[in-house]
Structure formats: C-alpha cells, structure tokens
C-alpha cells in the first residue's frame, strides 16, 4: 500500500485552525459539559456509589472551584515552578516556617524540581506548549506539557511531539491504592490508565497521528525518587474506549438534576465541600456484620 506523504504545510495550517477554534466566542448558556478524563473517572466512581454526585454537579455543571487539599497545593506549586502553569490563575506560594525557611515538604519539592529539569535534559525533551487544551468538539482535556522529542530527527514538528502529565505523590510505590504508582500494578489501575487513553485519543484528533504519552511522577515523601512511565496503548483499546464514551454520555445526560450525594464518613471527612454540604456524614456509619 502506498502511503501519501503529508506536507509540513498541512500541519501548520491545522495548527492555525485549532488555535482559532479556541478564540471563538461562546454564549454563557447552561450546557452539559464535554467529557474530560476527570469527568469520565468521576462518573465511573459515582455509578459504583463511590463518588459524590453533589461534587460532580458543583465542579462540572456549576463550574465552581473546589478548595485544594494540601497535596494538591503542593503539586500546584511543583507545576508552577517547572512549567509556569497557574491553577485558577493563582501563583502558588510555598509554605514557610516561622524562621522563614521552607517547610520540609517544600524542600523536597524544590529538589524534585531540579530532578524534573535534569530528566527533561536527559530525555532531550523540549517544552513546546504547557496547559494545552485540546479542541475536540465532543471531548475535552488539558495536558500539562506538549513537548518535542529532539532525539527524533525530522523537520515536521508534529512527528516529534509527546504528551507529559506531571504528578507529585506520596504513593510512588503503593500497590493497593487506586492512585498508587507501583509499576507492576499500574496497568490495572483504571483511574490512571484512562487518562493516557483519553489524551492519546484527543491527540489523534488534534494532529492526526499517534502521540506518545508519559507520566512523570515525583515523590513528595523524599527528595530523590521519581519515575517515568510511557503508557503504550494499542489501537483497539483506543477504539473500545471511544465507543464506551457514547454510553458514558448517555449516562451523564440521564443524571442531570438527579445527582445523589452517597455520603460515607471516610469520603465526607476529607471532602473539601464538607463545610457547606448539608448531607455530609459526620460520624462513622453503622456497618452490619452477619455471622
């Protein structure tokens, strides 16, 4: 089979069209949100009654920001210092001790910032775009970094592109928790793998080619440990995921104005909406054990 060579001019024109889409004015009308990787994961958890419907409504429909946890604040600081990304347009400030020195958590993150810079240089990755929003008309997603792999020798920029999601974690070697990053169990952790599939699908629509996807994961429990995962996804998996999104969309449409809280003490205790929620479970519930 003869493959037609796509000229570099085509890629440049496609890039201009994608940027123009982002600048189009849209009316501020109530609407069902496009399916993002986070929304897909939250809906799957909600369907199993493991996620609060009020949080979904607050975050995706009312589009109100939810206060960050301490770990999320730390990750936000890391992303700002490495890429310049400002979450909600706020410049994150480090936590200082009374003597003006950095707290231990931020000292570790400062070391991990250096590790990130060394890693990028070692891999010969050059940052091309940060906090990049894809233009797919049905599905949404914002990737931390679109980088160029300078080990690939070509004048066509698209062919050098890679996607990078930055993570900081205290679970870098955890096998059991769904957000743990133990290598041998990672492929079975749906909350993590969905993100890679989702972004590879968006990149294929955006640029018309398969784009490598990486997680850069940095420990917030020590100053040296970090991992790089390239998530390799076959074409059938992406097709199956795309088809499954149709069912997710139907489910989302059915849930409008029918969100249920599903309060559980272990979830409500750490929920950032707890102070303003009238349905939060404030004490441990009774668990029946049958013998």
Short mmCIF file of C-alpha atoms in Angstrom, two decimals:
data_model
loop_
_atom_site.label_atom_id
_atom_site.label_comp_id
_atom_site.label_asym_id
_atom_site.label_seq_id
_atom_site.Cartn_x
_atom_site.Cartn_y
_atom_site.Cartn_z
CA UNK A 1 0.00 0.00 0.00
CA UNK A 2 1.36 3.43 -0.96
CA UNK A 3 1.21 5.99 1.85
CA UNK A 4 0.76 9.55 0.70
CA UNK A 5 3.28 11.93 2.25
CA UNK A 6 1.60 14.72 4.18
CA UNK A 7 3.38 18.05 3.62
CA UNK A 8 4.57 20.13 6.58
CA UNK A 9 2.36 22.98 5.33
CA UNK A 10 -0.73 20.90 6.17
CA UNK A 11 0.33 20.53 9.80
CA UNK A 12 0.96 24.27 10.14
CA UNK A 13 -2.47 25.12 8.70
CA UNK A 14 -4.12 22.58 11.01
CA UNK A 15 -2.36 24.23 13.95
CA UNK A 16 -3.73 27.66 12.98
CA UNK A 17 -7.28 26.27 12.65
CA UNK A 18 -7.07 24.66 16.09
CA UNK A 19 -5.92 27.93 17.69
CA UNK A 20 -8.79 29.84 16.02
CA UNK A 21 -11.32 27.39 17.48
CA UNK A 22 -10.17 28.33 20.98
CA UNK A 23 -10.78 32.03 20.29
CA UNK A 24 -14.35 31.59 19.07
CA UNK A 25 -16.84 33.42 21.28
CA UNK A 26 -19.37 31.17 23.02
CA UNK A 27 -22.59 32.24 24.75
CA UNK A 28 -22.78 31.81 28.52
CA UNK A 29 -25.70 29.36 28.43
CA UNK A 30 -26.35 26.30 30.59
CA UNK A 31 -24.84 23.26 28.94
CA UNK A 32 -23.80 19.69 29.55
CA UNK A 33 -20.01 19.61 29.94
CA UNK A 34 -17.87 17.84 27.38
CA UNK A 35 -16.43 14.57 28.61
CA UNK A 36 -12.98 15.09 30.10
CA UNK A 37 -10.74 12.40 31.52
CA UNK A 38 -11.54 13.54 35.08
CA UNK A 39 -15.29 13.58 34.45
CA UNK A 40 -15.24 10.07 32.95
CA UNK A 41 -13.37 8.76 36.01
CA UNK A 42 -15.69 10.56 38.44
CA UNK A 43 -18.80 9.22 36.67
CA UNK A 44 -17.49 5.66 36.82
CA UNK A 45 -16.87 6.05 40.56
CA UNK A 46 -20.30 7.68 41.00
CA UNK A 47 -22.01 4.79 39.24
CA UNK A 48 -20.47 2.47 41.85
CA UNK A 49 -21.66 4.86 44.60
CA UNK A 50 -18.02 5.63 45.43
CA UNK A 51 -18.17 9.30 44.42
CA UNK A 52 -20.48 12.13 45.45
CA UNK A 53 -22.92 13.41 42.83
CA UNK A 54 -23.02 16.82 44.53
CA UNK A 55 -19.29 17.21 43.96
CA UNK A 56 -19.75 16.36 40.26
CA UNK A 57 -22.55 18.91 39.95
CA UNK A 58 -20.53 21.56 41.80
CA UNK A 59 -17.37 21.00 39.77
CA UNK A 60 -18.55 20.28 36.23
CA UNK A 61 -22.01 21.86 35.95
CA UNK A 62 -21.79 24.86 38.27
CA UNK A 63 -18.10 25.17 37.30
CA UNK A 64 -17.17 26.28 40.80
CA UNK A 65 -13.67 25.65 42.06
CA UNK A 66 -13.24 23.18 44.91
CA UNK A 67 -10.66 24.01 47.61
CA UNK A 68 -7.43 22.09 47.12
CA UNK A 69 -6.04 19.54 49.53
CA UNK A 70 -2.53 20.04 50.93
CA UNK A 71 -1.14 17.51 48.43
CA UNK A 72 -2.89 19.27 45.55
CA UNK A 73 -1.47 22.62 46.67
CA UNK A 74 1.99 21.05 46.73
CA UNK A 75 1.52 19.63 43.21
CA UNK A 76 0.24 23.01 42.02
CA UNK A 77 3.44 24.63 43.34
CA UNK A 78 5.56 21.99 41.58
CA UNK A 79 3.78 22.54 38.26
CA UNK A 80 4.14 26.31 38.54
CA UNK A 81 7.85 26.13 39.27
CA UNK A 82 8.54 23.65 36.45
CA UNK A 83 6.20 24.92 33.72
CA UNK A 84 4.68 28.24 34.80
CA UNK A 85 1.16 26.74 34.98
CA UNK A 86 -1.04 28.77 37.34
CA UNK A 87 -4.04 26.85 38.64
CA UNK A 88 -7.11 29.13 38.57
CA UNK A 89 -4.72 31.99 37.65
CA UNK A 90 -3.23 31.97 41.15
CA UNK A 91 0.52 31.95 41.76
CA UNK A 92 1.09 29.30 44.47
CA UNK A 93 3.29 30.30 47.39
CA UNK A 94 5.46 27.84 49.32
CA UNK A 95 4.74 27.07 52.97
CA UNK A 96 7.33 28.71 55.23
CA UNK A 97 8.34 28.02 58.82
CA UNK A 98 8.41 30.78 61.47
CA UNK A 99 12.11 31.32 60.75
CA UNK A 100 11.34 31.97 57.08
CA UNK A 101 12.77 28.69 55.80
CA UNK A 102 10.86 26.33 53.55
CA UNK A 103 8.85 23.60 55.27
CA UNK A 104 10.17 20.06 54.77
CA UNK A 105 7.54 19.25 52.12
CA UNK A 106 8.56 22.22 50.00
CA UNK A 107 12.26 21.49 50.46
CA UNK A 108 11.63 18.07 48.97
CA UNK A 109 9.65 19.57 46.10
CA UNK A 110 12.44 22.06 45.36
CA UNK A 111 14.80 19.09 44.95
CA UNK A 112 12.24 17.34 42.73
CA UNK A 113 12.04 20.47 40.57
CA UNK A 114 15.75 20.06 39.92
CA UNK A 115 15.16 16.37 39.14
CA UNK A 116 12.50 17.36 36.60
CA UNK A 117 14.89 19.72 34.83
CA UNK A 118 17.63 17.07 34.74
CA UNK A 119 15.15 14.49 33.44
CA UNK A 120 13.93 16.68 30.59
CA UNK A 121 17.51 17.40 29.55
CA UNK A 122 18.46 13.72 29.72
CA UNK A 123 15.49 12.67 27.57
CA UNK A 124 16.16 15.56 25.15
CA UNK A 125 12.59 16.76 25.60
CA UNK A 126 11.91 20.42 24.82
CA UNK A 127 8.72 22.06 26.13
CA UNK A 128 6.55 23.27 23.24
CA UNK A 129 3.24 24.06 24.97
CA UNK A 130 2.03 23.98 28.58
CA UNK A 131 -1.50 23.59 29.95
CA UNK A 132 -2.59 22.76 26.40
CA UNK A 133 -6.35 22.49 25.78
CA UNK A 134 -7.41 20.13 23.01
CA UNK A 135 -10.06 21.29 20.52
CA UNK A 136 -12.10 18.10 20.09
CA UNK A 137 -15.80 19.08 19.67
CA UNK A 138 -17.10 16.20 21.84
CA UNK A 139 -14.43 15.54 24.45
CA UNK A 140 -12.17 17.83 26.44
CA UNK A 141 -8.82 17.61 28.14
CA UNK A 142 -5.91 19.79 29.22
CA UNK A 143 -2.44 18.25 29.23
CA UNK A 144 0.36 19.68 31.37
CA UNK A 145 3.05 19.59 28.69
CA UNK A 146 3.28 19.07 24.95
CA UNK A 147 6.99 18.52 24.38
CA UNK A 148 9.23 17.88 21.39
CA UNK A 149 11.44 14.80 21.42
CA UNK A 150 14.66 16.13 19.89
CA UNK A 151 16.04 12.61 19.54
CA UNK A 152 13.68 12.30 16.57
CA UNK A 153 15.31 13.89 13.54
CA UNK A 154 12.61 15.48 11.41
CA UNK A 155 11.52 18.96 10.37
CA UNK A 156 7.85 18.10 10.94
CA UNK A 157 7.10 19.27 14.48
CA UNK A 158 4.05 17.02 14.92
CA UNK A 159 6.17 13.91 14.47
CA UNK A 160 8.37 14.95 17.40
CA UNK A 161 5.52 15.62 19.84
CA UNK A 162 5.00 13.81 23.14
CA UNK A 163 2.43 14.38 25.89
CA UNK A 164 3.51 14.65 29.55
CA UNK A 165 1.30 14.57 32.64
CA UNK A 166 3.10 15.74 35.80
CA UNK A 167 2.29 14.13 39.15
CA UNK A 168 3.56 14.50 42.70
CA UNK A 169 2.58 11.78 45.15
CA UNK A 170 3.16 10.13 48.47
CA UNK A 171 2.20 6.79 46.93
CA UNK A 172 5.01 6.31 44.43
CA UNK A 173 5.49 2.64 45.41
CA UNK A 174 1.95 1.81 46.56
CA UNK A 175 0.46 -1.41 45.17
CA UNK A 176 -3.03 -1.30 46.60
CA UNK A 177 -4.49 2.19 46.44
CA UNK A 178 -6.10 3.22 43.16
CA UNK A 179 -3.80 6.24 42.92
CA UNK A 180 -0.62 4.29 43.78
CA UNK A 181 2.25 4.18 41.29
CA UNK A 182 3.73 0.70 41.80
CA UNK A 183 4.85 -0.38 38.33
CA UNK A 184 3.62 -3.99 38.39
CA UNK A 185 0.05 -3.00 39.29
CA UNK A 186 -0.20 0.20 37.26
CA UNK A 187 -1.77 -1.34 34.14
CA UNK A 188 -4.75 -2.48 36.23
CA UNK A 189 -5.45 0.93 37.77
CA UNK A 190 -8.31 2.32 35.74
CA UNK A 191 -8.17 5.82 37.23
CA UNK A 192 -4.64 6.19 35.92
CA UNK A 193 -4.78 4.38 32.57
CA UNK A 194 -7.96 6.17 31.42
CA UNK A 195 -6.07 9.46 31.39
CA UNK A 196 -3.48 8.10 28.98
CA UNK A 197 -6.10 6.61 26.65
CA UNK A 198 -8.18 9.79 26.73
CA UNK A 199 -5.28 12.07 25.87
CA UNK A 200 -3.97 9.82 23.11
CA UNK A 201 -7.46 9.87 21.59
CA UNK A 202 -7.56 13.68 21.76
CA UNK A 203 -4.06 13.97 20.27
CA UNK A 204 -5.01 11.70 17.36
CA UNK A 205 -7.94 14.02 16.57
CA UNK A 206 -5.80 17.17 17.05
CA UNK A 207 -2.82 16.23 14.93
CA UNK A 208 -3.86 13.11 13.01
CA UNK A 209 -1.08 10.90 14.37
CA UNK A 210 -0.34 8.68 17.35
CA UNK A 211 1.49 10.71 20.02
CA UNK A 212 3.48 9.08 22.85
CA UNK A 213 2.11 9.69 26.36
CA UNK A 214 4.21 9.91 29.55
CA UNK A 215 3.56 10.24 33.26
CA UNK A 216 6.38 11.99 35.13
CA UNK A 217 5.82 11.05 38.78
CA UNK A 218 7.74 12.68 41.64
CA UNK A 219 7.65 11.63 45.29
CA UNK A 220 6.67 14.23 47.88
CA UNK A 221 7.97 11.97 50.67
CA UNK A 222 11.64 12.18 49.71
CA UNK A 223 13.77 14.42 47.53
CA UNK A 224 15.16 11.91 45.04
CA UNK A 225 12.60 9.31 43.98
CA UNK A 226 10.84 9.83 40.68
CA UNK A 227 9.51 7.58 37.92
CA UNK A 228 8.80 7.89 34.22
CA UNK A 229 6.04 5.80 32.65
CA UNK A 230 5.35 5.71 28.92
CA UNK A 231 1.82 4.37 28.59
CA UNK A 232 1.62 2.34 25.39
CA UNK A 233 -1.95 1.95 24.16
CA UNK A 234 -2.92 -0.20 21.18
CA UNK A 235 -5.41 0.98 18.58
CA UNK A 236 -8.11 -1.48 19.68
CA UNK A 237 -8.04 -0.14 23.24
CA UNK A 238 -8.49 3.42 21.99
CA UNK A 239 -11.38 2.32 19.75
CA UNK A 240 -13.06 0.47 22.63
CA UNK A 241 -12.65 3.50 24.87
CA UNK A 242 -14.13 5.79 22.20
CA UNK A 243 -17.14 3.51 21.86
CA UNK A 244 -17.58 3.37 25.64
CA UNK A 245 -17.73 7.16 25.78
CA UNK A 246 -21.09 7.02 24.00
CA UNK A 247 -22.54 5.09 26.94
CA UNK A 248 -20.89 7.47 29.40
CA UNK A 249 -22.50 10.40 27.56
CA UNK A 250 -25.96 8.78 27.73
CA UNK A 251 -25.47 8.18 31.44
CA UNK A 252 -24.39 11.79 32.00
CA UNK A 253 -27.46 13.10 30.17
CA UNK A 254 -29.74 10.93 32.33
CA UNK A 255 -28.24 12.22 35.59
CA UNK A 256 -28.90 15.92 35.05
CA UNK A 257 -30.69 17.34 38.13
CA UNK A 258 -30.75 13.85 39.68
CA UNK A 259 -27.42 13.86 41.47
CA UNK A 260 -27.23 11.82 44.68
CA UNK A 261 -24.72 12.52 47.43
CA UNK A 262 -23.95 8.92 48.56
CA UNK A 263 -22.42 10.20 51.81
CA UNK A 264 -19.83 7.99 53.51
CA UNK A 265 -17.83 9.05 56.53
CA UNK A 266 -14.44 8.21 55.03
CA UNK A 267 -15.24 10.24 51.91
CA UNK A 268 -17.03 13.13 53.61
CA UNK A 269 -14.32 13.62 56.24
CA UNK A 270 -11.76 14.61 53.59
CA UNK A 271 -14.20 16.26 51.15
CA UNK A 272 -13.45 19.93 50.53
CA UNK A 273 -17.20 20.66 50.28
CA UNK A 274 -17.85 19.27 53.76
CA UNK A 275 -18.23 22.69 55.46
CA UNK A 276 -21.03 23.78 53.10
CA UNK A 277 -22.71 20.42 52.47
CA UNK A 278 -25.96 19.60 54.24
CA UNK A 279 -25.67 15.86 53.53
CA UNK A 280 -22.16 15.16 54.82
CA UNK A 281 -21.75 12.10 57.04
CA UNK A 282 -20.11 13.49 60.19
CA UNK A 283 -19.75 10.27 62.20
CA UNK A 284 -18.97 6.68 61.27
CA UNK A 285 -21.94 4.81 59.88
CA UNK A 286 -23.20 1.51 61.29
CA UNK A 287 -21.80 -1.48 59.37
CA UNK A 288 -23.76 -4.69 59.80
CA UNK A 289 -21.82 -7.92 60.03
CA UNK A 290 -23.76 -11.16 59.54
CA UNK A 291 -22.47 -14.41 61.08
#
